[in-house]
């Protein structure tokens, strides 16, 4: 009987603490924020960094960083890269050996082909705590006459 009373008190204490913590967080601070860079125009065979940064309300959260690419007019997404600090960092399909994560969540792609042209999505997820936030960048890879147009 003594153990069950201690267990009930411990549960009540945890619930009360969680409630106070949630109540103390400002609504604006309790969301993920994602910032991406401008659209890119890049030469065939070159490299690009698609900038993405995020802010998470809690410093102890380990967000899942996912980069996706559209598949053109059908608008289906394909996974390009996934990373979670301390767990894994992995490129997929034709991006293996060409894609890597830089800094916080920026995606670097090397040896660009015309197949790399499309809309890229930087998705940051902290499931069950903050949900997900996304940012989009258009990448255009091709042969262009004026090198001053590249970004």
Backbone as JSON Lines, residues from 0, in Angstrom:
{"i":0,"aa":"X","n":[0.82,-1.18,0.0],"ca":[0.0,0.0,0.0],"c":[0.87,1.25,0.0]}
{"i":1,"aa":"X","n":[1.98,1.23,0.72],"ca":[2.88,2.37,0.78],"c":[3.48,2.68,-0.6]}
{"i":2,"aa":"X","n":[3.91,1.64,-1.35],"ca":[4.5,1.82,-2.68],"c":[3.51,2.46,-3.64]}
{"i":3,"aa":"X","n":[2.26,2.04,-3.64],"ca":[1.27,2.6,-4.55],"c":[1.01,4.06,-4.23]}
{"i":4,"aa":"X","n":[1.02,4.43,-2.95],"ca":[0.84,5.83,-2.58],"c":[2.01,6.67,-3.09]}
{"i":5,"aa":"X","n":[3.23,6.19,-2.97],"ca":[4.41,6.9,-3.46],"c":[4.33,7.04,-4.97]}
{"i":6,"aa":"X","n":[3.94,5.99,-5.66],"ca":[3.83,6.03,-7.12],"c":[2.79,7.06,-7.56]}
{"i":7,"aa":"X","n":[1.66,7.1,-6.89],"ca":[0.6,8.07,-7.23],"c":[1.1,9.48,-7.0]}
{"i":8,"aa":"X","n":[1.78,9.73,-5.89],"ca":[2.32,11.06,-5.6],"c":[3.36,11.45,-6.65]}
{"i":9,"aa":"X","n":[4.2,10.51,-7.08],"ca":[5.21,10.8,-8.1],"c":[4.54,11.18,-9.42]}
{"i":10,"aa":"X","n":[3.48,10.48,-9.8],"ca":[2.77,10.79,-11.04],"c":[2.13,12.17,-10.94]}
{"i":11,"aa":"X","n":[1.51,12.48,-9.82],"ca":[0.89,13.79,-9.64],"c":[1.95,14.88,-9.74]}
{"i":12,"aa":"X","n":[3.12,14.66,-9.16],"ca":[4.2,15.64,-9.2],"c":[4.66,15.87,-10.65]}
{"i":13,"aa":"X","n":[4.85,14.81,-11.42],"ca":[5.28,14.93,-12.82],"c":[4.24,15.69,-13.63]}
{"i":14,"aa":"X","n":[2.98,15.37,-13.47],"ca":[1.92,16.05,-14.22],"c":[1.89,17.53,-13.86]}
{"i":15,"aa":"X","n":[2.0,17.85,-12.59],"ca":[1.98,19.25,-12.16],"c":[3.18,19.99,-12.72]}
{"i":16,"aa":"X","n":[4.35,19.37,-12.72],"ca":[5.55,20.01,-13.24],"c":[5.42,20.24,-14.74]}
{"i":17,"aa":"X","n":[4.94,19.25,-15.49],"ca":[4.77,19.4,-16.93],"c":[3.79,20.51,-17.25]}
{"i":18,"aa":"X","n":[2.74,20.59,-16.5],"ca":[1.74,21.62,-16.73],"c":[2.35,23.0,-16.51]}
{"i":19,"aa":"X","n":[3.13,23.16,-15.43],"ca":[3.76,24.45,-15.16],"c":[4.76,24.81,-16.25]}
{"i":20,"aa":"X","n":[5.54,23.83,-16.73],"ca":[6.51,24.09,-17.77],"c":[5.82,24.56,-19.04]}
{"i":21,"aa":"X","n":[4.76,23.86,-19.46],"ca":[4.04,24.25,-20.66],"c":[3.43,25.64,-20.51]}
{"i":22,"aa":"X","n":[2.89,25.94,-19.35],"ca":[2.26,27.23,-19.12],"c":[3.28,28.36,-19.14]}
{"i":23,"aa":"X","n":[4.52,28.05,-18.76],"ca":[5.55,29.09,-18.7],"c":[6.11,29.44,-20.08]}
{"i":24,"aa":"X","n":[5.9,28.58,-21.07],"ca":[6.44,28.83,-22.41],"c":[5.52,29.77,-23.17]}
{"i":25,"aa":"X","n":[6.08,30.86,-23.63],"ca":[5.34,31.82,-24.43],"c":[4.9,31.13,-25.72]}
{"i":26,"aa":"X","n":[3.7,31.41,-26.21],"ca":[3.17,30.75,-27.4],"c":[4.08,30.95,-28.6]}
{"i":27,"aa":"X","n":[4.71,32.11,-28.73],"ca":[5.6,32.41,-29.85],"c":[6.88,31.58,-29.77]}
{"i":28,"aa":"X","n":[7.32,31.26,-28.55],"ca":[8.55,30.51,-28.37],"c":[8.33,29.0,-28.51]}
{"i":29,"aa":"X","n":[7.11,28.54,-28.49],"ca":[6.82,27.11,-28.48],"c":[6.64,26.55,-29.88]}
{"i":30,"aa":"X","n":[7.22,27.19,-30.88],"ca":[7.11,26.69,-32.25],"c":[8.48,26.57,-32.89]}
{"i":31,"aa":"X","n":[8.57,25.7,-33.86],"ca":[9.76,25.59,-34.69],"c":[9.76,26.72,-35.7]}
{"i":32,"aa":"X","n":[10.93,27.22,-36.02],"ca":[11.04,28.22,-37.07],"c":[12.11,27.76,-38.05]}
{"i":33,"aa":"X","n":[11.81,27.83,-39.36],"ca":[12.76,27.43,-40.41],"c":[12.99,28.61,-41.33]}
{"i":34,"aa":"X","n":[14.26,28.85,-41.66],"ca":[14.63,29.89,-42.61],"c":[15.48,29.27,-43.72]}
{"i":35,"aa":"X","n":[15.09,29.5,-44.95],"ca":[15.85,29.0,-46.09],"c":[16.36,30.17,-46.92]}
{"i":36,"aa":"X","n":[17.32,29.89,-47.8],"ca":[17.89,30.93,-48.65],"c":[17.07,31.17,-49.9]}
{"i":37,"aa":"X","n":[17.63,31.99,-50.77],"ca":[16.96,32.34,-52.02],"c":[17.08,31.21,-53.03]}
{"i":38,"aa":"X","n":[16.21,31.25,-54.05],"ca":[16.28,30.28,-55.15],"c":[17.65,30.36,-55.81]}
{"i":39,"aa":"X","n":[18.09,29.24,-56.4],"ca":[19.44,29.14,-56.97],"c":[19.41,28.82,-58.45]}
{"i":40,"aa":"X","n":[20.32,29.45,-59.19],"ca":[20.57,29.18,-60.6],"c":[22.03,28.74,-60.68]}
{"i":41,"aa":"X","n":[22.28,27.47,-61.05],"ca":[23.61,26.88,-60.93],"c":[23.99,26.16,-62.23]}
{"i":42,"aa":"X","n":[25.29,26.25,-62.63],"ca":[25.72,25.58,-63.85],"c":[25.8,24.06,-63.71]}
{"i":43,"aa":"X","n":[25.57,23.39,-64.8],"ca":[25.7,21.94,-64.91],"c":[27.08,21.51,-64.43]}
{"i":44,"aa":"X","n":[27.15,20.47,-63.6],"ca":[28.43,19.96,-63.12],"c":[28.96,20.69,-61.9]}
{"i":45,"aa":"X","n":[28.32,21.79,-61.51],"ca":[28.78,22.57,-60.37],"c":[28.29,22.02,-59.06]}
{"i":46,"aa":"X","n":[28.44,22.84,-58.03],"ca":[27.98,22.5,-56.68],"c":[27.1,23.62,-56.16]}
{"i":47,"aa":"X","n":[26.26,23.28,-55.19],"ca":[25.38,24.28,-54.61],"c":[25.17,23.97,-53.12]}
{"i":48,"aa":"X","n":[24.95,25.03,-52.35],"ca":[24.53,24.87,-50.96],"c":[23.15,25.5,-50.86]}
{"i":49,"aa":"X","n":[22.18,24.69,-50.46],"ca":[20.82,25.17,-50.23],"c":[20.71,25.48,-48.74]}
{"i":50,"aa":"X","n":[20.73,26.78,-48.37],"ca":[20.78,27.15,-46.96],"c":[19.47,26.86,-46.23]}
{"i":51,"aa":"X","n":[19.6,26.33,-45.02],"ca":[18.45,26.1,-44.15],"c":[18.94,26.17,-42.71]}
{"i":52,"aa":"X","n":[18.26,26.98,-41.92],"ca":[18.53,27.09,-40.49],"c":[17.21,27.01,-39.75]}
{"i":53,"aa":"X","n":[17.29,26.59,-38.51],"ca":[16.06,26.47,-37.72],"c":[16.31,26.92,-36.29]}
{"i":54,"aa":"X","n":[15.24,27.21,-35.6],"ca":[15.31,27.46,-34.16],"c":[14.27,26.57,-33.5]}
{"i":55,"aa":"X","n":[14.66,25.96,-32.39],"ca":[13.81,25.06,-31.63],"c":[13.69,25.64,-30.23]}
{"i":56,"aa":"X","n":[12.49,25.68,-29.66],"ca":[12.3,26.27,-28.34],"c":[13.16,25.65,-27.23]}
{"i":57,"aa":"X","n":[13.45,24.37,-27.34],"ca":[14.19,23.68,-26.29],"c":[15.55,23.25,-26.82]}
{"i":58,"aa":"X","n":[16.6,23.59,-26.09],"ca":[17.95,23.25,-26.51],"c":[18.24,21.76,-26.48]}
{"i":59,"aa":"X","n":[17.45,20.99,-25.74],"ca":[17.71,19.55,-25.66],"c":[17.02,18.75,-26.76]}
{"i":60,"aa":"X","n":[16.22,19.41,-27.59],"ca":[15.53,18.7,-28.68],"c":[16.52,18.34,-29.77]}
{"i":61,"aa":"X","n":[16.4,17.14,-30.31],"ca":[17.22,16.71,-31.45],"c":[16.31,16.56,-32.66]}
{"i":62,"aa":"X","n":[16.14,17.63,-33.43],"ca":[15.22,17.58,-34.56],"c":[15.69,16.62,-35.65]}
{"i":63,"aa":"X","n":[14.73,16.09,-36.36],"ca":[15.01,15.31,-37.56],"c":[15.02,16.29,-38.72]}
{"i":64,"aa":"X","n":[16.16,16.38,-39.41],"ca":[16.3,17.25,-40.58],"c":[16.11,16.39,-41.82]}
{"i":65,"aa":"X","n":[15.13,16.73,-42.65],"ca":[14.88,15.99,-43.88],"c":[14.87,16.96,-45.05]}
{"i":66,"aa":"X","n":[15.55,16.59,-46.12],"ca":[15.49,17.35,-47.37],"c":[14.74,16.5,-48.39]}
{"i":67,"aa":"X","n":[13.78,17.12,-49.06],"ca":[12.94,16.45,-50.05],"c":[13.06,17.19,-51.37]}
{"i":68,"aa":"X","n":[12.8,16.5,-52.47],"ca":[12.76,17.12,-53.8],"c":[11.45,16.72,-54.46]}
{"i":69,"aa":"X","n":[10.87,17.69,-55.17],"ca":[9.65,17.36,-55.91],"c":[10.02,16.5,-57.12]}
{"i":70,"aa":"X","n":[9.03,15.92,-57.73],"ca":[9.28,15.09,-58.91],"c":[8.61,15.71,-60.14]}
{"i":71,"aa":"X","n":[8.5,17.03,-60.15],"ca":[7.95,17.71,-61.32],"c":[6.46,17.93,-61.22]}
{"i":72,"aa":"X","n":[5.76,17.84,-62.36],"ca":[4.35,18.2,-62.42],"c":[3.44,17.36,-61.53]}
{"i":73,"aa":"X","n":[3.85,16.14,-61.19],"ca":[3.03,15.27,-60.36],"c":[3.07,15.72,-58.89]}
{"i":74,"aa":"X","n":[4.11,16.46,-58.53],"ca":[4.29,17.0,-57.18],"c":[4.41,15.95,-56.09]}
{"i":75,"aa":"X","n":[4.98,14.81,-56.43],"ca":[5.28,13.83,-55.39],"c":[6.67,14.13,-54.86]}
{"i":76,"aa":"X","n":[6.89,13.88,-53.59],"ca":[8.2,14.19,-53.0],"c":[9.1,12.96,-52.99]}
{"i":77,"aa":"X","n":[10.39,13.22,-53.1],"ca":[11.39,12.16,-52.97],"c":[12.37,12.59,-51.89]}
{"i":78,"aa":"X","n":[12.73,11.67,-51.01],"ca":[13.68,11.99,-49.95],"c":[15.09,12.11,-50.53]}
{"i":79,"aa":"X","n":[15.78,13.16,-50.18],"ca":[17.15,13.41,-50.64],"c":[18.13,13.08,-49.53]}
{"i":80,"aa":"X","n":[17.86,13.59,-48.33],"ca":[18.81,13.47,-47.22],"c":[18.07,13.54,-45.89]}
{"i":81,"aa":"X","n":[18.54,12.76,-44.9],"ca":[17.99,12.82,-43.55],"c":[19.14,12.84,-42.55]}
{"i":82,"aa":"X","n":[18.91,13.58,-41.46],"ca":[19.94,13.69,-40.43],"c":[19.27,13.89,-39.07]}
{"i":83,"aa":"X","n":[19.77,13.18,-38.08],"ca":[19.4,13.44,-36.7],"c":[20.66,13.29,-35.86]}
{"i":84,"aa":"X","n":[21.03,14.38,-35.21],"ca":[22.28,14.43,-34.45],"c":[22.4,13.25,-33.49]}
{"i":85,"aa":"X","n":[23.56,12.61,-33.55],"ca":[23.82,11.49,-32.67],"c":[23.18,10.18,-33.09]}
{"i":86,"aa":"X","n":[22.4,10.2,-34.17],"ca":[21.71,8.97,-34.6],"c":[22.11,8.55,-36.0]}
{"i":87,"aa":"X","n":[21.91,9.42,-37.01],"ca":[22.24,9.04,-38.38],"c":[22.32,10.28,-39.27]}
{"i":88,"aa":"X","n":[22.97,10.09,-40.41],"ca":[23.08,11.13,-41.43],"c":[23.22,10.37,-42.75]}
{"i":89,"aa":"X","n":[22.22,10.52,-43.65],"ca":[22.18,9.62,-44.81],"c":[21.6,10.3,-46.04]}
{"i":90,"aa":"X","n":[22.29,10.11,-47.18],"ca":[21.77,10.54,-48.49],"c":[21.08,9.34,-49.13]}
{"i":91,"aa":"X","n":[20.14,9.63,-50.03],"ca":[19.35,8.57,-50.68],"c":[19.51,8.62,-52.2]}
{"i":92,"aa":"X","n":[19.29,7.46,-52.82],"ca":[19.2,7.3,-54.27],"c":[20.34,8.0,-55.0]}
{"i":93,"aa":"X","n":[20.02,8.81,-56.01],"ca":[21.07,9.43,-56.84],"c":[21.87,10.5,-56.13]}
{"i":94,"aa":"X","n":[21.5,10.81,-54.88],"ca":[22.24,11.82,-54.11],"c":[23.34,11.2,-53.24]}
{"i":95,"aa":"X","n":[23.39,9.86,-53.15],"ca":[24.44,9.19,-52.39],"c":[25.79,9.57,-53.0]}
{"i":96,"aa":"X","n":[26.7,10.05,-52.16],"ca":[28.02,10.46,-52.63],"c":[28.06,11.89,-53.17]}
{"i":97,"aa":"X","n":[26.89,12.52,-53.33],"ca":[26.84,13.89,-53.85],"c":[26.21,14.87,-52.88]}
{"i":98,"aa":"X","n":[25.49,14.39,-51.88],"ca":[24.78,15.27,-50.95],"c":[25.34,15.12,-49.54]}
{"i":99,"aa":"X","n":[25.43,16.26,-48.84],"ca":[25.87,16.25,-47.45],"c":[25.24,17.43,-46.73]}
{"i":100,"aa":"X","n":[25.22,17.32,-45.41],"ca":[24.65,18.39,-44.6],"c":[25.78,19.28,-44.11]}
{"i":101,"aa":"X","n":[25.6,20.58,-44.22],"ca":[26.57,21.55,-43.73],"c":[25.94,22.39,-42.63]}
{"i":102,"aa":"X","n":[26.78,22.85,-41.73],"ca":[26.31,23.7,-40.63],"c":[25.1,23.08,-39.97]}
{"i":103,"aa":"X","n":[24.08,23.88,-39.73],"ca":[22.92,23.38,-38.96],"c":[22.04,22.45,-39.8]}
{"i":104,"aa":"X","n":[21.62,22.88,-40.98],"ca":[20.71,22.05,-41.78],"c":[20.81,22.35,-43.28]}
{"i":105,"aa":"X","n":[21.88,23.01,-43.72],"ca":[22.03,23.34,-45.14],"c":[22.45,22.11,-45.93]}
{"i":106,"aa":"X","n":[21.91,21.98,-47.13],"ca":[22.2,20.82,-47.98],"c":[23.19,21.21,-49.08]}
{"i":107,"aa":"X","n":[24.29,20.47,-49.16],"ca":[25.24,20.68,-50.25],"c":[25.08,19.53,-51.25]}
{"i":108,"aa":"X","n":[24.98,19.89,-52.53],"ca":[24.91,18.89,-53.61],"c":[26.03,19.2,-54.58]}
{"i":109,"aa":"X","n":[26.81,18.19,-54.95],"ca":[27.93,18.36,-55.9],"c":[27.6,17.63,-57.21]}
{"i":110,"aa":"X","n":[28.42,17.89,-58.23],"ca":[28.26,17.25,-59.55],"c":[26.82,17.35,-60.04]}
{"i":111,"aa":"X","n":[26.29,18.58,-60.07],"ca":[24.89,18.8,-60.43],"c":[24.56,18.37,-61.85]}
{"i":112,"aa":"X","n":[23.4,17.78,-62.0],"ca":[22.87,17.39,-63.31],"c":[21.54,18.12,-63.52]}
{"i":113,"aa":"X","n":[21.02,18.07,-64.73],"ca":[19.72,18.7,-64.99],"c":[18.61,18.01,-64.2]}
{"i":114,"aa":"X","n":[18.82,16.74,-63.83],"ca":[17.83,16.03,-63.01],"c":[17.71,16.61,-61.6]}
{"i":115,"aa":"X","n":[18.7,17.39,-61.19],"ca":[18.65,18.02,-59.87],"c":[17.76,19.26,-59.85]}
{"i":116,"aa":"X","n":[17.36,19.75,-61.03],"ca":[16.46,20.9,-61.11],"c":[15.13,20.57,-60.44]}
{"i":117,"aa":"X","n":[14.63,21.5,-59.62],"ca":[13.33,21.29,-58.98],"c":[13.2,22.09,-57.71]}
{"i":118,"aa":"X","n":[12.14,21.82,-56.98],"ca":[11.89,22.48,-55.71],"c":[12.33,21.57,-54.58]}
{"i":119,"aa":"X","n":[13.17,22.11,-53.7],"ca":[13.68,21.37,-52.56],"c":[13.01,21.89,-51.29]}
{"i":120,"aa":"X","n":[12.72,20.96,-50.39],"ca":[12.05,21.28,-49.15],"c":[12.93,20.89,-47.97]}
{"i":121,"aa":"X","n":[13.2,21.85,-47.11],"ca":[13.9,21.58,-45.86],"c":[12.83,21.42,-44.79]}
{"i":122,"aa":"X","n":[12.75,20.23,-44.21],"ca":[11.74,19.95,-43.2],"c":[12.43,19.63,-41.88]}
{"i":123,"aa":"X","n":[12.01,20.33,-40.83],"ca":[12.55,20.11,-39.49],"c":[11.41,19.56,-38.63]}
{"i":124,"aa":"X","n":[11.65,18.39,-38.01],"ca":[10.6,17.76,-37.21],"c":[11.09,17.44,-35.8]}
{"i":125,"aa":"X","n":[10.26,17.78,-34.83],"ca":[10.44,17.33,-33.45],"c":[9.08,16.74,-33.06]}
{"i":126,"aa":"X","n":[8.86,15.47,-33.45],"ca":[7.55,14.84,-33.24],"c":[7.13,14.87,-31.78]}
{"i":127,"aa":"X","n":[5.85,14.93,-31.57],"ca":[5.2,14.89,-30.25],"c":[5.51,16.09,-29.37]}
{"i":128,"aa":"X","n":[6.43,16.96,-29.79],"ca":[6.76,18.1,-28.96],"c":[6.43,19.41,-29.66]}
{"i":129,"aa":"X","n":[6.97,19.59,-30.88],"ca":[6.76,20.85,-31.6],"c":[6.2,20.65,-33.0]}
{"i":130,"aa":"X","n":[6.1,19.41,-33.47],"ca":[5.59,19.17,-34.81],"c":[6.66,19.36,-35.88]}
{"i":131,"aa":"X","n":[6.29,20.01,-36.99],"ca":[7.21,20.17,-38.11],"c":[7.1,21.58,-38.69]}
{"i":132,"aa":"X","n":[8.19,22.02,-39.3],"ca":[8.21,23.29,-40.02],"c":[8.99,23.07,-41.31]}
{"i":133,"aa":"X","n":[8.66,23.84,-42.35],"ca":[9.25,23.62,-43.67],"c":[9.61,24.93,-44.35]}
{"i":134,"aa":"X","n":[10.6,24.83,-45.24],"ca":[10.96,25.94,-46.11],"c":[11.28,25.37,-47.48]}
{"i":135,"aa":"X","n":[11.11,26.17,-48.54],"ca":[11.27,25.69,-49.91],"c":[12.26,26.55,-50.68]}
{"i":136,"aa":"X","n":[13.08,25.89,-51.53],"ca":[14.03,26.58,-52.42],"c":[13.93,25.94,-53.79]}
{"i":137,"aa":"X","n":[13.85,26.77,-54.84],"ca":[13.88,26.28,-56.21],"c":[15.32,26.26,-56.7]}
{"i":138,"aa":"X","n":[15.72,25.15,-57.3],"ca":[17.06,24.99,-57.88],"c":[16.91,24.78,-59.37]}
{"i":139,"aa":"X","n":[17.63,25.58,-60.15],"ca":[17.63,25.45,-61.61],"c":[19.05,25.16,-62.06]}
{"i":140,"aa":"X","n":[19.28,23.97,-62.65],"ca":[20.6,23.55,-63.11],"c":[20.58,23.51,-64.62]}
{"i":141,"aa":"X","n":[21.57,24.12,-65.24],"ca":[21.61,24.1,-66.7],"c":[22.86,24.73,-67.26]}
{"i":142,"aa":"X","n":[22.87,24.9,-68.57],"ca":[23.98,25.54,-69.28],"c":[23.52,26.95,-69.61]}
{"i":143,"aa":"X","n":[24.22,27.94,-69.08],"ca":[23.84,29.32,-69.27],"c":[25.02,30.09,-69.86]}
{"i":144,"aa":"X","n":[24.71,31.06,-70.7],"ca":[25.75,31.83,-71.38],"c":[26.45,32.83,-70.49]}
{"i":145,"aa":"X","n":[25.74,33.48,-69.59],"ca":[26.3,34.56,-68.77],"c":[26.55,34.07,-67.35]}
{"i":146,"aa":"X","n":[27.84,33.9,-66.99],"ca":[28.18,33.36,-65.67],"c":[27.76,34.29,-64.54]}
{"i":147,"aa":"X","n":[27.48,35.57,-64.82],"ca":[27.06,36.51,-63.78],"c":[25.65,36.17,-63.28]}
{"i":148,"aa":"X","n":[24.92,35.32,-64.0],"ca":[23.56,34.96,-63.59],"c":[23.53,33.9,-62.5]}
{"i":149,"aa":"X","n":[24.68,33.23,-62.28],"ca":[24.68,32.14,-61.3],"c":[24.58,32.7,-59.89]}
{"i":150,"aa":"X","n":[23.91,31.94,-59.03],"ca":[23.83,32.37,-57.62],"c":[24.22,31.24,-56.7]}
